[in-house]
Short mmCIF file of C-alpha atoms and ligand atoms in Angstrom, two decimals:
data_model
loop_
_atom_site.label_atom_id
_atom_site.label_comp_id
_atom_site.label_asym_id
_atom_site.label_seq_id
_atom_site.Cartn_x
_atom_site.Cartn_y
_atom_site.Cartn_z
CA MET A 605 1.12 -76.37 -26.64
CA LYS A 606 -2.43 -75.30 -26.55
CA ASN A 607 -2.63 -76.60 -23.00
CA GLN A 608 0.57 -74.78 -22.11
CA LEU A 609 -0.84 -71.51 -23.39
CA GLU A 610 -4.06 -72.01 -21.52
CA LYS A 611 -2.15 -72.69 -18.34
CA ILE A 612 -0.03 -69.57 -18.77
CA SER A 613 -3.17 -67.55 -19.29
CA SER A 614 -4.91 -68.82 -16.19
CA ASP A 615 -1.75 -68.67 -14.05
CA ALA A 616 -1.23 -65.06 -15.13
CA SER A 617 -4.82 -64.20 -14.44
CA SER A 618 -4.81 -65.50 -10.87
CA LEU A 619 -1.39 -64.11 -10.04
CA ILE A 620 -1.98 -60.62 -11.41
CA GLU A 621 -5.31 -60.34 -9.66
CA SER A 622 -3.65 -60.75 -6.30
CA ILE A 623 -0.88 -58.22 -6.95
CA GLN A 624 -0.72 -55.25 -4.55
CA ASN A 625 2.29 -53.21 -5.59
CA LYS A 626 4.46 -52.08 -8.47
CA ALA A 627 7.41 -54.36 -7.66
CA GLU A 628 5.27 -57.50 -7.77
CA LEU A 629 3.71 -56.32 -10.99
CA ASP A 630 7.11 -55.80 -12.62
CA ALA A 631 8.13 -59.32 -11.55
CA ALA A 632 4.95 -60.72 -13.13
CA LYS A 633 5.67 -58.86 -16.34
CA VAL A 634 9.08 -60.49 -16.57
CA LYS A 635 7.73 -63.89 -15.58
CA PHE A 636 5.07 -64.04 -18.29
CA LEU A 637 6.13 -61.68 -21.06
CA GLY A 638 9.90 -61.25 -20.62
CA LYS A 639 12.55 -62.53 -23.04
CA LYS A 640 13.06 -65.54 -20.85
CA GLY A 641 9.43 -65.61 -19.80
CA GLU A 642 6.93 -68.41 -20.08
CA LEU A 643 5.21 -67.20 -23.21
CA THR A 644 8.49 -66.76 -25.09
CA SER A 645 9.62 -70.23 -24.20
CA VAL A 646 6.41 -71.65 -25.66
CA LEU A 647 6.82 -69.63 -28.83
CA LYS A 648 10.35 -70.93 -29.22
CA GLN A 649 8.88 -74.39 -29.75
CA MET A 650 6.71 -73.26 -32.66
CA GLY A 651 9.25 -74.68 -35.11
CA LYS A 652 8.24 -78.17 -34.09
CA LEU A 653 4.67 -77.65 -35.21
CA SER A 654 3.12 -78.68 -38.49
CA ALA A 655 2.24 -76.05 -41.11
CA GLU A 656 -1.47 -76.33 -40.27
CA GLU A 657 -1.01 -76.05 -36.52
CA ARG A 658 1.40 -73.09 -36.61
CA PRO A 659 -1.04 -70.29 -37.50
CA VAL A 660 -3.63 -71.60 -35.06
CA ILE A 661 -1.16 -71.71 -32.17
CA GLY A 662 0.41 -68.43 -33.31
CA GLN A 663 -2.92 -66.69 -33.12
CA MET A 664 -3.66 -68.20 -29.76
CA ALA A 665 -0.25 -67.10 -28.43
CA ASN A 666 -1.01 -63.56 -29.59
CA GLU A 667 -4.34 -63.58 -27.87
CA VAL A 668 -2.76 -64.79 -24.65
CA ARG A 669 -0.10 -62.04 -24.88
CA ASN A 670 -2.74 -59.36 -25.44
CA TYR A 671 -4.80 -60.71 -22.59
CA ILE A 672 -1.85 -60.64 -20.18
CA GLU A 673 -0.77 -57.17 -21.31
CA LYS A 674 -4.26 -55.86 -20.72
CA MET A 675 -4.39 -57.41 -17.25
CA ILE A 676 -1.04 -55.88 -16.38
CA SER A 677 -2.00 -52.42 -17.53
CA ASP A 678 -5.30 -52.60 -15.63
CA ALA A 679 -3.44 -53.67 -12.51
CA GLU A 680 -0.98 -50.83 -13.00
CA THR A 681 -3.76 -48.27 -13.17
CA LYS A 682 -5.31 -49.72 -10.05
CA ILE A 683 -2.02 -49.65 -8.14
CA LYS A 684 -1.27 -46.07 -9.17
CA ALA A 685 -4.68 -44.91 -8.06
CA ALA A 686 -4.26 -46.65 -4.72
CA GLU A 687 -0.82 -45.07 -4.21
CA MET A 688 -2.14 -41.61 -5.06
CA LYS A 689 -5.01 -42.08 -2.63
CA LYS A 690 -2.60 -43.05 0.13
CA LYS A 691 -0.36 -40.05 -0.63
CA LEU A 692 -3.26 -37.62 -0.56
CA GLU A 693 -4.47 -39.02 2.72
CA LYS A 694 -1.03 -38.53 4.23
CA GLU A 695 -0.72 -34.97 2.95
CA THR A 696 -4.08 -33.56 3.94
CA LEU A 697 -4.06 -29.99 5.24
CA ASP A 698 -6.17 -28.93 8.13
CA ILE A 699 -7.48 -25.68 6.74
CA THR A 700 -9.38 -24.97 9.93
CA MET A 701 -6.10 -24.47 11.83
CA PRO A 702 -5.43 -20.79 12.64
CA GLY A 703 -2.67 -19.26 10.48
CA THR A 704 0.26 -17.09 11.55
CA PRO A 705 -1.00 -13.53 11.36
CA ARG A 706 1.20 -11.33 9.21
CA LYS A 707 1.71 -7.76 10.31
CA ILE A 708 0.98 -5.26 7.58
CA GLY A 709 2.89 -2.01 8.00
CA HIS A 710 1.68 1.44 7.08
CA LYS A 711 3.09 4.72 5.88
CA HIS A 712 5.75 6.54 7.89
CA PRO A 713 4.54 9.92 9.23
CA LEU A 714 6.99 11.66 6.86
CA SER A 715 5.39 9.86 3.92
CA ILE A 716 1.87 10.54 5.16
CA VAL A 717 2.45 14.30 5.17
CA LEU A 718 4.59 14.30 2.01
CA ASP A 719 1.81 12.52 0.11
CA GLU A 720 -0.67 15.09 1.38
CA VAL A 721 1.59 17.97 0.28
CA LYS A 722 2.06 16.39 -3.15
CA ASP A 723 -1.69 15.96 -3.57
CA ILE A 724 -2.32 19.59 -2.72
CA PHE A 725 0.20 20.91 -5.24
CA LEU A 726 -0.75 18.40 -7.94
CA GLY A 727 -4.30 19.69 -7.47
CA MET A 728 -3.04 23.20 -8.22
CA GLY A 729 -1.43 22.07 -11.47
CA PHE A 730 2.15 21.55 -10.30
CA ASP A 731 4.38 18.76 -11.62
CA ILE A 732 6.84 16.82 -9.48
CA ALA A 733 10.52 17.17 -10.37
CA SER A 734 13.56 15.49 -8.87
CA GLY A 735 17.30 15.98 -8.75
CA PRO A 736 20.36 14.13 -7.44
CA GLU A 737 21.32 14.03 -3.76
CA VAL A 738 25.00 14.01 -4.73
CA GLU A 739 25.19 17.40 -6.35
CA TRP A 740 27.69 19.74 -7.96
CA ASP A 741 28.73 22.82 -5.98
CA TYR A 742 27.59 24.75 -9.04
CA TYR A 743 23.93 23.73 -8.71
CA ASN A 744 23.79 23.68 -4.93
CA PHE A 745 25.42 27.10 -4.44
CA GLU A 746 26.93 28.96 -7.34
CA ALA A 747 24.00 29.05 -9.76
CA LEU A 748 21.81 30.02 -6.78
CA ASN A 749 23.79 33.21 -6.44
CA MET A 750 26.05 31.91 -3.67
CA ALA A 751 29.61 32.48 -4.87
CA PRO A 752 32.41 30.41 -3.25
CA ASP A 753 33.06 33.05 -0.58
CA HIS A 754 29.40 33.87 0.10
CA PRO A 755 28.71 34.05 3.85
CA ALA A 756 25.34 32.28 3.45
CA ARG A 757 27.32 29.10 2.72
CA ASP A 758 28.43 29.01 6.34
CA THR A 759 24.93 28.13 7.51
CA GLN A 760 24.82 25.17 5.13
CA ASP A 761 28.01 23.25 5.82
CA THR A 762 27.79 19.81 4.30
CA PHE A 763 29.64 16.63 3.34
CA TYR A 764 31.98 17.00 0.41
CA ILE A 765 32.71 14.18 -2.04
CA THR A 766 35.33 16.26 -3.86
CA GLU A 767 35.98 19.97 -3.82
CA LYS A 768 33.26 20.46 -6.43
CA MET A 769 30.86 17.69 -5.49
CA LEU A 770 28.83 17.46 -2.31
CA LEU A 771 25.69 16.11 -0.66
CA ARG A 772 23.10 18.78 -1.44
CA THR A 773 22.17 21.05 1.46
CA GLN A 774 18.82 22.06 -0.01
CA THR A 775 16.39 21.09 -2.76
CA SER A 776 16.89 24.50 -4.42
CA PRO A 777 19.43 23.11 -6.97
CA VAL A 778 16.48 21.34 -8.60
CA GLN A 779 15.20 24.82 -9.56
CA ILE A 780 18.32 25.31 -11.66
CA ARG A 781 18.17 21.85 -13.20
CA VAL A 782 14.53 22.34 -14.17
CA MET A 783 15.00 25.85 -15.61
CA GLU A 784 18.01 24.73 -17.64
CA LYS A 785 15.86 22.17 -19.41
CA GLN A 786 12.39 23.66 -19.41
CA LYS A 787 11.44 27.11 -20.56
CA PRO A 788 8.48 28.92 -18.90
CA PRO A 789 5.79 28.26 -17.95
CA VAL A 790 7.33 26.21 -15.13
CA ARG A 791 5.29 24.96 -12.19
CA ILE A 792 6.97 22.28 -10.09
CA ILE A 793 7.52 21.02 -6.59
CA SER A 794 10.51 18.86 -5.78
CA PRO A 795 10.61 16.83 -2.57
CA GLY A 796 13.76 15.06 -1.44
CA ARG A 797 16.52 14.36 1.04
CA VAL A 798 19.05 17.03 1.93
CA TYR A 799 22.16 16.91 4.09
CA ARG A 800 23.98 19.21 6.46
CA SER A 801 26.92 18.73 8.73
CA ASP A 802 24.81 19.26 11.86
CA ALA A 803 25.07 17.39 15.15
CA VAL A 804 21.97 15.38 16.01
CA ASP A 805 19.60 16.89 18.58
CA ALA A 806 15.84 17.31 19.03
CA THR A 807 15.57 19.71 16.08
CA HIS A 808 18.62 18.88 13.95
CA SER A 809 19.67 15.93 11.86
CA PRO A 810 22.43 15.59 9.23
CA LEU A 811 19.77 14.18 6.92
CA PHE A 812 16.33 15.70 6.54
CA HIS A 813 13.76 16.48 3.86
CA GLN A 814 12.72 19.57 1.99
CA ILE A 815 10.07 20.33 -0.57
CA GLU A 816 11.05 22.92 -3.13
CA GLY A 817 8.53 24.90 -5.15
CA LEU A 818 9.07 26.94 -8.30
CA VAL A 819 6.76 28.86 -10.62
CA VAL A 820 8.08 30.87 -13.57
CA ASP A 821 5.93 32.60 -16.17
CA LYS A 822 5.08 36.06 -17.44
CA ASN A 823 3.63 38.45 -14.86
CA ILE A 824 4.24 36.31 -11.78
CA THR A 825 4.16 38.46 -8.63
CA MET A 826 4.51 38.17 -4.89
CA GLY A 827 0.69 38.04 -4.85
CA ASP A 828 0.85 34.68 -6.64
CA LEU A 829 3.30 33.39 -4.04
CA LYS A 830 1.04 34.52 -1.24
CA GLY A 831 -2.14 33.14 -2.81
CA THR A 832 -0.57 29.79 -3.60
CA LEU A 833 0.87 29.31 -0.14
CA GLU A 834 -2.30 30.49 1.58
CA MET A 835 -4.26 27.90 -0.35
CA PHE A 836 -1.65 25.28 0.54
CA ALA A 837 -1.76 26.16 4.26
CA LYS A 838 -5.57 26.02 4.36
CA LYS A 839 -5.62 22.64 2.66
CA LEU A 840 -2.95 21.20 4.97
CA TYR A 841 -3.97 22.71 8.30
CA GLY A 842 -7.63 23.66 7.85
CA GLU A 843 -9.87 26.39 6.37
CA ASN A 844 -9.27 28.87 9.20
CA THR A 845 -5.50 28.91 8.80
CA LYS A 846 -3.90 32.30 8.10
CA ILE A 847 -0.42 32.97 6.76
CA ARG A 848 2.02 35.75 7.54
CA LEU A 849 4.97 36.90 5.45
CA ARG A 850 8.04 38.35 7.17
CA PRO A 851 10.95 39.96 5.30
CA HIS A 852 14.05 37.79 5.17
CA HIS A 853 17.10 37.23 3.01
CA PHE A 854 17.97 34.41 0.67
CA PRO A 855 20.65 34.89 -1.99
CA PHE A 856 18.50 33.34 -4.72
CA THR A 857 15.31 35.33 -4.16
CA GLU A 858 14.65 39.06 -4.18
CA PRO A 859 12.62 40.09 -2.31
CA SER A 860 12.69 37.17 0.14
CA CYS A 861 10.44 36.26 3.01
CA GLU A 862 9.78 33.71 5.67
CA ILE A 863 6.24 32.43 5.86
CA ASP A 864 4.42 31.54 9.05
CA VAL A 865 1.07 29.81 9.48
CA SER A 866 -1.32 30.51 12.30
CA CYS A 867 -0.93 27.91 15.02
CA PHE A 868 -3.52 25.25 14.31
CA ARG A 869 -3.61 24.26 17.99
CA CYS A 870 -4.60 27.67 19.44
CA GLY A 871 -5.75 29.36 16.24
CA GLY A 872 -3.44 32.34 16.80
CA GLN A 873 -4.04 33.10 20.50
CA GLY A 874 -0.67 31.80 21.59
CA CYS A 875 0.00 28.46 23.29
CA PRO A 876 2.97 26.31 24.32
CA MET A 877 3.08 24.75 20.86
CA CYS A 878 3.70 28.08 19.09
CA LYS A 879 5.64 29.35 22.10
CA GLY A 880 3.03 32.07 22.67
CA GLU A 881 3.55 33.48 19.16
CA GLY A 882 0.26 32.45 17.57
CA PHE A 883 2.23 31.68 14.41
CA ILE A 884 4.68 28.99 13.37
CA GLU A 885 7.35 29.41 10.69
CA ILE A 886 7.06 26.71 8.05
CA LEU A 887 8.90 27.92 4.97
CA GLY A 888 11.14 30.36 3.14
CA GLY A 889 10.42 31.87 -0.22
CA GLY A 890 10.49 34.88 -2.46
CA MET A 891 10.70 36.11 -6.04
CA VAL A 892 13.35 34.26 -8.05
CA HIS A 893 16.42 36.50 -8.28
CA PRO A 894 16.87 37.94 -11.82
CA LYS A 895 20.47 36.70 -11.79
CA VAL A 896 19.27 33.14 -11.18
CA LEU A 897 16.81 33.34 -14.08
CA ALA A 898 19.52 34.75 -16.36
CA THR A 899 21.97 32.02 -15.32
CA CYS A 900 19.44 29.48 -16.58
CA GLY A 901 18.94 31.31 -19.88
CA ILE A 902 15.58 32.82 -18.96
CA ASP A 903 15.21 36.54 -19.69
CA PRO A 904 14.28 38.31 -16.41
CA GLU A 905 12.90 41.24 -18.44
CA ILE A 906 10.20 38.97 -19.84
CA TYR A 907 9.69 36.39 -17.12
CA SER A 908 9.44 36.40 -13.37
CA GLY A 909 8.88 33.67 -10.84
CA PHE A 910 8.47 32.73 -7.22
CA ALA A 911 10.10 29.95 -5.26
CA PHE A 912 9.76 28.46 -1.82
CA GLY A 913 11.31 25.77 0.34
CA LEU A 914 9.48 23.78 3.00
CA GLY A 915 11.02 21.64 5.73
CA LEU A 916 9.07 18.39 5.77
CA GLU A 917 10.14 17.36 9.29
CA ARG A 918 8.83 20.65 10.66
CA LEU A 919 5.45 20.16 8.99
CA VAL A 920 5.22 16.64 10.38
CA MET A 921 6.32 17.59 13.89
CA PHE A 922 3.73 20.35 14.10
CA LYS A 923 0.99 18.31 12.55
CA PHE A 924 1.44 15.38 14.93
CA ASN A 925 2.76 17.32 17.92
CA ILE A 926 6.11 15.50 17.96
CA ASP A 927 8.71 17.27 20.07
CA ASP A 928 11.83 15.32 19.09
CA MET A 929 12.90 14.90 15.47
CA ARG A 930 14.96 11.80 16.30
CA LEU A 931 11.74 9.85 16.79
CA LEU A 932 11.16 10.13 13.04
CA TYR A 933 14.36 8.23 12.26
CA ASP A 934 14.57 5.70 15.11
CA ASN A 935 12.06 3.42 13.42
CA ASP A 936 10.67 2.31 16.73
CA VAL A 937 7.48 0.50 15.81
CA ARG A 938 5.79 1.52 19.09
CA PHE A 939 6.16 5.14 17.94
CA LEU A 940 5.35 4.60 14.27
CA GLU A 941 2.21 2.59 15.02
CA GLN A 942 0.52 5.69 16.36
CA PHE A 943 -0.01 7.40 13.01
N1 DAH B 1267 16.77 26.51 0.31
C1 DAH B 1267 16.39 27.31 1.47
C2 DAH B 1267 16.97 26.69 2.72
O1 DAH B 1267 17.28 25.52 2.71
C3 DAH B 1267 14.90 27.43 1.56
C4 DAH B 1267 14.36 28.29 0.50
C5 DAH B 1267 14.20 29.65 0.70
C6 DAH B 1267 14.02 27.76 -0.73
C7 DAH B 1267 13.73 30.46 -0.26
C8 DAH B 1267 13.52 28.60 -1.73
C9 DAH B 1267 13.39 29.96 -1.46
O2 DAH B 1267 13.19 28.15 -2.93
O3 DAH B 1267 12.90 30.76 -2.44
O4 DAH B 1267 17.09 27.35 3.70
#
């Protein structure tokens, strides 16, 4: 039996040394150590041995088993390492190959100017407020002093969801929403989308953007409106910009005005851009109507305020000399890349 064990040991040793892959190794495991393997069949004959021989052979059998197990596990490690090496060689990346360049976009001209406008007003201590685009008739018209039969509604025809719910025609309803919640001092701007039932042409779109402004506090005057907007115009269009107020009418301000800025192309001389005027209209504004303040629970005897509304598309078109509003919505990359 001793000879048998020695033979198993040396057979195993030479076989396992030559093994190249996992399948052969598994076969060797079964051959030497399996239930029907060579070592087991030797052990099965142990019963025939004398009491003195048994422990000696038993110990030897154990040593042979340990020896074979160790050889197998070493071979396994070797095979795994070889397989991993092969896999890595197959999967190598050529990091010197040029990649696919990814185009990084940039801000839309509307966003460029809107961000600038926001920065200017934030710098003057304004907060940014927002309101819904689907709005109640009450906020869009009625609370702004435009009763159901008010003629000013005709210039702001829009898309109705129900008789009392519509797509807002202006950002002015945010004034009401803010004043309902916040008592003076109030100092906000509110940019956003507005809608009107207008046919598309070079200067009209059923969807466009406005920026609303509202300041309410004690002792607010038309002088504050003028100073604030002059500062705004200088920051947006340059130090030499002048503003001009012309009387106008809005139902929710009294008095009301339209505000022009000196043409930044010709500086006021008159050119094709300002159509020879020297000035360009950029916004409407005025002192918040006492009825509007009262509707929001603010006492017009104690508080006063000014408000204004800017058309963002107009600002952008003048700033970048764009003559057709549709270009801003076509999303033609050849156009957008220029800003
Ligand atoms: N909401 C007006 C419009 O769309 C613009 C406007 C005028 C807003 C005067 C104001 C304002 O806040 O005071 O034509």
